[in-house]
CSV table of C-alpha atoms and ligand atoms in Angstrom, one decimal:
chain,number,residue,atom,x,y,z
A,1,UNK,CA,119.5,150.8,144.6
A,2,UNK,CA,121.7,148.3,142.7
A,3,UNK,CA,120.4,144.8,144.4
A,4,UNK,CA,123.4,142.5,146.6
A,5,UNK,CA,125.3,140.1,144.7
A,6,UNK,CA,124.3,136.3,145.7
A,7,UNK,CA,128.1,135.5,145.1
A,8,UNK,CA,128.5,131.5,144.6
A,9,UNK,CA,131.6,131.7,143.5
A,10,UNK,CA,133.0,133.4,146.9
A,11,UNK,CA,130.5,130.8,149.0
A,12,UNK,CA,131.3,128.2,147.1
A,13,UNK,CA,135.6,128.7,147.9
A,14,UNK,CA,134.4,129.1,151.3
A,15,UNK,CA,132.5,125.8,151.5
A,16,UNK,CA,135.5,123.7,149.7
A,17,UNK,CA,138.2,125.2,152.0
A,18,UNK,CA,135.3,123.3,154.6
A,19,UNK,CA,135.3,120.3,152.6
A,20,UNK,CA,139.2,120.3,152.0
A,21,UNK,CA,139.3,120.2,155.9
A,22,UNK,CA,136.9,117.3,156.3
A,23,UNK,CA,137.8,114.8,153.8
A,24,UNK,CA,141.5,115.5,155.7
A,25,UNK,CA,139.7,114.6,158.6
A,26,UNK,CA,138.0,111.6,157.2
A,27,UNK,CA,142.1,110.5,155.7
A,28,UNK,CA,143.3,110.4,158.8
A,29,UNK,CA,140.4,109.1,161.1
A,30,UNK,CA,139.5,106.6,159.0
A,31,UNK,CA,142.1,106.0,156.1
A,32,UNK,CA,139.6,107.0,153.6
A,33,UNK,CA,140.0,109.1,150.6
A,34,UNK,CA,136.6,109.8,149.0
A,35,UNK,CA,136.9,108.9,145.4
A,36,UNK,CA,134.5,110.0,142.3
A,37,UNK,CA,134.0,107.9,139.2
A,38,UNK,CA,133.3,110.3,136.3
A,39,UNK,CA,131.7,108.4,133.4
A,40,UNK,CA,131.9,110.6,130.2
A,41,UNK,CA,130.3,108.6,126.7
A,42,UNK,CA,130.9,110.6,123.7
A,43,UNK,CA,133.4,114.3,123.1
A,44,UNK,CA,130.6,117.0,123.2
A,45,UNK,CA,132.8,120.2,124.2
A,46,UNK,CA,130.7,121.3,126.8
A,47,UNK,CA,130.2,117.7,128.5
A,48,UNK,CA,134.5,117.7,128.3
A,49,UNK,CA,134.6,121.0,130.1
A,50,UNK,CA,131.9,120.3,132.8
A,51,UNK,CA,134.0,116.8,133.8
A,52,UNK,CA,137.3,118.7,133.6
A,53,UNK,CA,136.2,121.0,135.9
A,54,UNK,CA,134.3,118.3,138.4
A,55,UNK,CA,137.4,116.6,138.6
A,56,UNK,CA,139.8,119.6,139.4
A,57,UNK,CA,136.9,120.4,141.8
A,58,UNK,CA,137.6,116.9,143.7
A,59,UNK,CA,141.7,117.4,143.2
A,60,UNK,CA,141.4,120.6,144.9
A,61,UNK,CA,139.5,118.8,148.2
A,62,UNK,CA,141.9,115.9,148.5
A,63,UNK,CA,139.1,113.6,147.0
A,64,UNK,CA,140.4,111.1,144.3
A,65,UNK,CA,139.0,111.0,141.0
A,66,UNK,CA,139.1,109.0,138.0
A,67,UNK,CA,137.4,109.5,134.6
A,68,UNK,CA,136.3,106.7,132.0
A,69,UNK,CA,135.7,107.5,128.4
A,70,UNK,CA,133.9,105.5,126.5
A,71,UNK,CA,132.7,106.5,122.5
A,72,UNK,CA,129.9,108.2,121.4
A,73,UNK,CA,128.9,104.8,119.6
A,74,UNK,CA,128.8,102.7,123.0
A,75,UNK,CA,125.5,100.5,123.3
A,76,UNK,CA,123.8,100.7,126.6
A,77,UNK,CA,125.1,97.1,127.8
A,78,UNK,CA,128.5,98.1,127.5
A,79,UNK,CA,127.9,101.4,129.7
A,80,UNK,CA,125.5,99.4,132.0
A,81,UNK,CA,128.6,96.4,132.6
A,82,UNK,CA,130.5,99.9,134.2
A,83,UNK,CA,128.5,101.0,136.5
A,84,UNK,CA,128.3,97.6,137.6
A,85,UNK,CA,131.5,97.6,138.0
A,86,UNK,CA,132.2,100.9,139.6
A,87,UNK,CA,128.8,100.0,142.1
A,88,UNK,CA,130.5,96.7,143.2
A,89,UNK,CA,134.2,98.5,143.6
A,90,UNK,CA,134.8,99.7,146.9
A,91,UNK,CA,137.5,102.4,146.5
A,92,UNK,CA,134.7,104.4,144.3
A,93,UNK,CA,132.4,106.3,145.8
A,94,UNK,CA,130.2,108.2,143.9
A,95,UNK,CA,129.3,107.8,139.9
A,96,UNK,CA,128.6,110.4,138.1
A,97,UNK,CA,127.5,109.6,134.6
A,98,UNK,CA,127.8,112.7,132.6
A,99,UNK,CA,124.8,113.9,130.8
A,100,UNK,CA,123.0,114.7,128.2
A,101,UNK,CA,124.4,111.1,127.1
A,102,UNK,CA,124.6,110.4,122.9
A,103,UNK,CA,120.9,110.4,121.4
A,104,UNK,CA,119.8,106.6,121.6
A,105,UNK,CA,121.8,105.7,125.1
A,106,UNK,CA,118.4,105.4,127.7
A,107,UNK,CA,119.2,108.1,130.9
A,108,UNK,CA,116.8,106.8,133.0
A,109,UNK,CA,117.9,103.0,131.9
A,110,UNK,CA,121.6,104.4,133.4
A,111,UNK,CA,121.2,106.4,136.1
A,112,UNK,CA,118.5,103.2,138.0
A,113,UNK,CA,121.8,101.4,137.6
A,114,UNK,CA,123.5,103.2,139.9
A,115,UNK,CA,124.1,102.0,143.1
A,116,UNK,CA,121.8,104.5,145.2
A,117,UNK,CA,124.3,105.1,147.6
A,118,UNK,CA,127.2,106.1,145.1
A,119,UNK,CA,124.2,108.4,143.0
A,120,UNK,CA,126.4,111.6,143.8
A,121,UNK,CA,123.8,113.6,141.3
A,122,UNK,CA,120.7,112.5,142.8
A,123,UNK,CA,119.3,111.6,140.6
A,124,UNK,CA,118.3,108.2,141.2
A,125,UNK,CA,114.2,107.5,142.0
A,126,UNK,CA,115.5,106.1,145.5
A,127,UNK,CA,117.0,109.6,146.4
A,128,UNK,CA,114.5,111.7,144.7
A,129,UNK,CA,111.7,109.4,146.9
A,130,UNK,CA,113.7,109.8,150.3
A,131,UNK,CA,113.8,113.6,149.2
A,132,UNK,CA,110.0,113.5,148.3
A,133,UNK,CA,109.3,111.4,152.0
A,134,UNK,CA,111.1,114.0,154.2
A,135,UNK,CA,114.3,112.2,154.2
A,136,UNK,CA,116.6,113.8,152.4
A,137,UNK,CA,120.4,111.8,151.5
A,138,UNK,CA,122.0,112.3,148.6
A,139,UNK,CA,120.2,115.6,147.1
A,140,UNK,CA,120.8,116.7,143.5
A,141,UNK,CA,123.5,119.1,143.3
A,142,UNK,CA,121.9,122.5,141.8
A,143,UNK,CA,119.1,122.4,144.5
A,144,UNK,CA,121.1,121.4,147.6
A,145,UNK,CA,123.7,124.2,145.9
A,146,UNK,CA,120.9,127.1,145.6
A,147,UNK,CA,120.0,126.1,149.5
A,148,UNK,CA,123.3,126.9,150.5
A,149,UNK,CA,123.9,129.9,148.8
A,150,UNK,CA,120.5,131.4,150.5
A,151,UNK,CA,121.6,129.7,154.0
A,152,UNK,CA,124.9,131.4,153.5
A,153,UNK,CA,123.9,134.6,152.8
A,154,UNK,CA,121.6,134.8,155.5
A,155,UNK,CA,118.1,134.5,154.0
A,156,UNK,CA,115.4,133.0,155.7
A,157,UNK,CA,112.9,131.0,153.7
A,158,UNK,CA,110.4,129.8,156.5
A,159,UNK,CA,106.8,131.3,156.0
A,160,UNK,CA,108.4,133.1,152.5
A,161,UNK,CA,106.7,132.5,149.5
A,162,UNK,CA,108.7,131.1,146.8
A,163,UNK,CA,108.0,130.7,143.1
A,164,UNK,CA,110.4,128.1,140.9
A,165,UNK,CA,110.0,128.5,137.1
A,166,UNK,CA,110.4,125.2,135.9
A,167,UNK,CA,109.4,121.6,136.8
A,168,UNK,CA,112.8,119.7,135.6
A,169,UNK,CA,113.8,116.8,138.0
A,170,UNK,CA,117.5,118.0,138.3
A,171,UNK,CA,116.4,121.4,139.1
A,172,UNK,CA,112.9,122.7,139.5
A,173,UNK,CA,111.2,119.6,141.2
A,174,UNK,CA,113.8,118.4,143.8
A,175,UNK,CA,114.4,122.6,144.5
A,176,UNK,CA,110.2,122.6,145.7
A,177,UNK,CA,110.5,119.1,147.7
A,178,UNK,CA,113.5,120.8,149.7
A,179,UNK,CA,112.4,124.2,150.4
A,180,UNK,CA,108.6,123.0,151.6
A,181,UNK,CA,110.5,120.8,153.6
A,182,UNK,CA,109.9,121.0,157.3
A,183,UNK,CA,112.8,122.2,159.3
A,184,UNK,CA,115.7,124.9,158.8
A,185,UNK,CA,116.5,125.8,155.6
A,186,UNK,CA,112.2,124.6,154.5
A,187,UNK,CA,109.1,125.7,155.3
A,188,UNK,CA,108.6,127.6,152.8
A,189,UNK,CA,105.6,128.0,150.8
A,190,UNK,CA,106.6,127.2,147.4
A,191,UNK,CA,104.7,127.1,144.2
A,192,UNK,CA,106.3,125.6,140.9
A,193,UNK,CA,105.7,126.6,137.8
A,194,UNK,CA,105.9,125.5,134.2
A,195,UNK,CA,104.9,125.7,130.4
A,196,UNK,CA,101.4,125.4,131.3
A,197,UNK,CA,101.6,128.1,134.1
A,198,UNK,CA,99.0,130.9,133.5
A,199,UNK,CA,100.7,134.0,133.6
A,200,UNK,CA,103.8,133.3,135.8
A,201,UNK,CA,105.0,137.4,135.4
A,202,UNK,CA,101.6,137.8,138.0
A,203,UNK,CA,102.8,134.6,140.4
A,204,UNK,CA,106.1,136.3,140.4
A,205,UNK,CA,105.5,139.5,141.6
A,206,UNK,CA,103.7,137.5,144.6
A,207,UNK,CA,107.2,135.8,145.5
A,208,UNK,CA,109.7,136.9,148.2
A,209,UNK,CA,112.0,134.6,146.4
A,210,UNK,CA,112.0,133.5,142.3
A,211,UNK,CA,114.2,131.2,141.2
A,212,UNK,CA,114.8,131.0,137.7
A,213,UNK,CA,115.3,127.5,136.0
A,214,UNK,CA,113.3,127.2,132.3
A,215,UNK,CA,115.8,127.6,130.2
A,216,UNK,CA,114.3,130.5,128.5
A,217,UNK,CA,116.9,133.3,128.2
A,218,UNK,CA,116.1,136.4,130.3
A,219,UNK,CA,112.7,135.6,130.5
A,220,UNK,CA,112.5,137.1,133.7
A,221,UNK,CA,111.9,141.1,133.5
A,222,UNK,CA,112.0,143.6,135.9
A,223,UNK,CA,108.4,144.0,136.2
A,224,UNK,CA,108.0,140.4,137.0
A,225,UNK,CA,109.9,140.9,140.9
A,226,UNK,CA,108.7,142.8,143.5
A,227,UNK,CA,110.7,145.2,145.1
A,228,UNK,CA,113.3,143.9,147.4
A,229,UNK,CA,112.8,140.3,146.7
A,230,UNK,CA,115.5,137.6,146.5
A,231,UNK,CA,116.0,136.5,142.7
A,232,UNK,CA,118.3,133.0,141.7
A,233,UNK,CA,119.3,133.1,138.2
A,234,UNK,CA,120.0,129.2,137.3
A,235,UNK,CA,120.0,129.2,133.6
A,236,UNK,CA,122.8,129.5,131.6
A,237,UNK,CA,123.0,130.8,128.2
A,238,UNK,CA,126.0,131.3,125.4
A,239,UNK,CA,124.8,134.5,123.1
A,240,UNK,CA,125.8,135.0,119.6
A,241,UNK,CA,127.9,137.0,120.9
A,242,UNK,CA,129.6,134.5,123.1
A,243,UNK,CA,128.9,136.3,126.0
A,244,UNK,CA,126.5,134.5,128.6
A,245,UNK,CA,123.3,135.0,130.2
A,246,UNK,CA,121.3,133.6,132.1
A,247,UNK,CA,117.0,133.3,132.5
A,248,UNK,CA,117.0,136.7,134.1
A,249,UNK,CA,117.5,139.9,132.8
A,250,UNK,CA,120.0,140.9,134.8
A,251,UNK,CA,120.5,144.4,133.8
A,252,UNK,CA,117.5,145.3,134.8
A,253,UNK,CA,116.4,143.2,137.8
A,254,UNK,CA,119.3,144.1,139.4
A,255,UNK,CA,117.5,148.2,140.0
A,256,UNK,CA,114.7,146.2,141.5
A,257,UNK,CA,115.8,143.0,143.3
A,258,UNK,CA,117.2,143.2,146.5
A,259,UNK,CA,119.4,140.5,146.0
A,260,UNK,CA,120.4,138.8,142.5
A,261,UNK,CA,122.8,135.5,141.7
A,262,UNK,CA,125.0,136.7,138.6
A,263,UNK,CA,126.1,134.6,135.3
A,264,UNK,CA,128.3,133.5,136.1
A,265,UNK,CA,129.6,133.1,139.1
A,266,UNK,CA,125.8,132.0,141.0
A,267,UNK,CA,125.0,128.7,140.9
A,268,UNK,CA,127.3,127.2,138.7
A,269,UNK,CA,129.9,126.9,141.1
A,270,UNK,CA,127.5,126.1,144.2
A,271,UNK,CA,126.5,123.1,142.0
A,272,UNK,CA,130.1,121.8,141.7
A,273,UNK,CA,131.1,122.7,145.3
A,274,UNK,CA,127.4,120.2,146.1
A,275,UNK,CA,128.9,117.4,143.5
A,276,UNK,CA,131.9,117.3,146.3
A,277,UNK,CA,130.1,117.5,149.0
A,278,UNK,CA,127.8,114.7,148.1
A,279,UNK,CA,131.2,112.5,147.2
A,280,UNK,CA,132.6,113.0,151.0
A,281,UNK,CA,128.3,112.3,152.1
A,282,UNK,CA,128.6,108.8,150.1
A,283,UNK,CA,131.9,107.8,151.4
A,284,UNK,CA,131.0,108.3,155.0
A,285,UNK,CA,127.5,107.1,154.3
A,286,UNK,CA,129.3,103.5,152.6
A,287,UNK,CA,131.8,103.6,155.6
A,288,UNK,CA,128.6,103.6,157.8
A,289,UNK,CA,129.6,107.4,159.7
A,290,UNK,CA,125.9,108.4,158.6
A,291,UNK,CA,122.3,106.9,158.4
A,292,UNK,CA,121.0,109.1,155.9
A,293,UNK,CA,119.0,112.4,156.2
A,294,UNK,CA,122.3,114.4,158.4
A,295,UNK,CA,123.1,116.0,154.6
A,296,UNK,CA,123.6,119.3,155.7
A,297,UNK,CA,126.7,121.0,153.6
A,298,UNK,CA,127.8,124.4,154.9
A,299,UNK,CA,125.6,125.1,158.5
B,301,NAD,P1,114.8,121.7,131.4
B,301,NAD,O1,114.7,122.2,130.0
B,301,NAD,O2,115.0,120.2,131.7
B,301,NAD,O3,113.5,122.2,132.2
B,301,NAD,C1,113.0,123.5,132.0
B,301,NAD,C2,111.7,123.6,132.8
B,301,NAD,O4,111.3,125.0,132.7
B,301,NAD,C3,110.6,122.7,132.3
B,301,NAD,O5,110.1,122.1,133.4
B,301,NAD,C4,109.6,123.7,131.7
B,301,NAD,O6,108.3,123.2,131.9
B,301,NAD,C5,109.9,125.0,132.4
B,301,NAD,N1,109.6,126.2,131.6
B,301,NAD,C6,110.0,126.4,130.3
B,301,NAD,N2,109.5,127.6,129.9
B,301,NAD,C7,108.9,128.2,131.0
B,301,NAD,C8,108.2,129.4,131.2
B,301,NAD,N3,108.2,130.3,130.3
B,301,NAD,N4,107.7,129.6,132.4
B,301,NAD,C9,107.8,128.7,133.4
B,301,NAD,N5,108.4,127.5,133.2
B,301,NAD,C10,109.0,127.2,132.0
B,301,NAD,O7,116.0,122.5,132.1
B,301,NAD,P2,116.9,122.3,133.4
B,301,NAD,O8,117.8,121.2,133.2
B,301,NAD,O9,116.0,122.3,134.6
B,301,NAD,O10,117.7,123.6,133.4
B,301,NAD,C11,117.1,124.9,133.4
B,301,NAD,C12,118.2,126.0,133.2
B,301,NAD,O11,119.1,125.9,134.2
B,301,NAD,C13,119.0,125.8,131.9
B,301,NAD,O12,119.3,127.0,131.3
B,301,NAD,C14,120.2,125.0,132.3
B,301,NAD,O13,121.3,125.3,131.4
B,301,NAD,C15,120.4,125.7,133.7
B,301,NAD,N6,121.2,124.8,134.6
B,301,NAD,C16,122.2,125.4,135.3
B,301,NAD,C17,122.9,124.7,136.2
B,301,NAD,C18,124.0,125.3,137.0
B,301,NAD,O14,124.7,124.7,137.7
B,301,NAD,N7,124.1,126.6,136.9
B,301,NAD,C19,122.5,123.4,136.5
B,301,NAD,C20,121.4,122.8,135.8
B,301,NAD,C21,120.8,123.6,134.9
């Protein structure tokens, strides 16, 4: 039997038309519009695309956004003196500085600028160590987006045994530190794996749940899942062909999975519907509504 569709481009219209309604909420209780500051450094299509559709994300939730461009030859000081900037304004709540940035521009040199609290990709070592202490505030978008997606379609992950294939910190590391968490949504028992994982087609077969994020296109096979297990396809791949895949082979996981994210339409759109939701969590967060660990998108 064909495996269910984990559809996260259905869940994620249902948790914007959520969103739309609290950021109204937030208008008119508090006469705050959450606002996002999109840096994008350089024109590299895909980056163009990916803020495009951030922004029309935000447009469609009633939260403000604004984009600055800078060129592909800016030095760091210059891109540094904006995010000053954008930290020390107060009608911007969350920065998102668009990556990869131009060879030569320092990531991790950009994103410690960002103020914490305005660090709408979680990215920054604060929110990564309130994540890694139990604590969660503003989690990075593709993991709090694959939690949802699982939440909203019902599938328990206490006492299930979940492999991630790779270790990335915007995917694969912040994805174990949230589902081993204690609590709904957690206690799983999660094992991540990497390029120096000894046979991870064995670990698989283990998992009640493999989530798919090396970048390696359809690297997972059907005779890598066990029958009836939960399978999230993160990567994303262009083909030759210009059609898109993604780290599992779909075609034939699918006969074997009981439940399977597509590509597209999986986590892609969970991650931008997250990227909101963290915008509305740092504007209440800056107007003092929340303390820090209530980031719950979607219950
Ligand atoms: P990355 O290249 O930073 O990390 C890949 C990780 O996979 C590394 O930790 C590596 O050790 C591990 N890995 C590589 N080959 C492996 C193998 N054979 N077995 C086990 N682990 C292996 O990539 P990333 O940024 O984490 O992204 C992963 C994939 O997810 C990419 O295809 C990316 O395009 C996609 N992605 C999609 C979204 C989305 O919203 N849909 C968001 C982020 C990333």
């Amino acid at each position: 039997m064909a495996a269910q569709t984990l559809d996260g481009k259905a869940t994620a219209e249902a948790v914007r038309r959520d969103l739309a309604a609290e950021v109204s909420t937030l208008r008119e209780q508090y006469e705050v519009q959450p606002c996002l500051a999109a840096v994008l450094v350089g024109d590299d299509p895909a980056s163009q695309v990916y803020v495009r559709n951030k922004r029309q994300g935000c447009e469609a939730v009633g939260i403000r956004s604004v984009l600055h461009r800078l060129p592909a030859a800016t030095e760091l000081p210059r891109l540094l003196d904006l995010i000053d900037r954008l930290n020390e304004d107060r009608s911007v709540h969350g920065i998102l500085v668009q990556l990869p940035l131009p060879r030569g521009l320092d990531e991790a040199a950009v994103i410690e600028r960002i103020d914490p609290i305005k660090d709408v990709d979680g990215f920054h070592p604060v929110n990564l160590g309130l994540l890694a202490a139990g604590r969660p505030r503003l989690v990075a978008c593709t993991p709090l987006g694959i939690r949802v997606l699982l939440r909203r379609a019902g599938i328990e992950t206490r006492g299930r045994r979940i492999v991630i294939l790779g270790r990335s910190i915007t995917v694969g590391r912040p994805l174990a530190l949230l589902l081993s968490q204690k609590g709904p949504d957690g206690d799983a028992t999660v094992t991540l794996a990497h390029t120096a994982t000894v046979d991870p087609a064995a670990l698989c077969r283990e998992a009640d749940v493999v989530i798919a994020a090396a970048g390696q296109p359809e690297l997972v096979r059907c005779d890598w899942i066990r029958p009836g297990a939960v399978v999230v396809d993160v990567g994303i791949h262009r083909r030759g062909d210009g059609s898109l895949c993604g780290d599992v082979h779909a075609p034939s996981v699918s006969q074997v999975a009981g439940w399977l994210s597509p590509v597209p339409g999986g986590v892609g759109p969970m991650t931008v519907a997250m990227l909101l939701h963290n915008t509305l969590q740092a504007a209440r967060l800056q107007i003092g509504l929340l303390q820090g660990n209530e980031s719950r998108p979607g219950s």
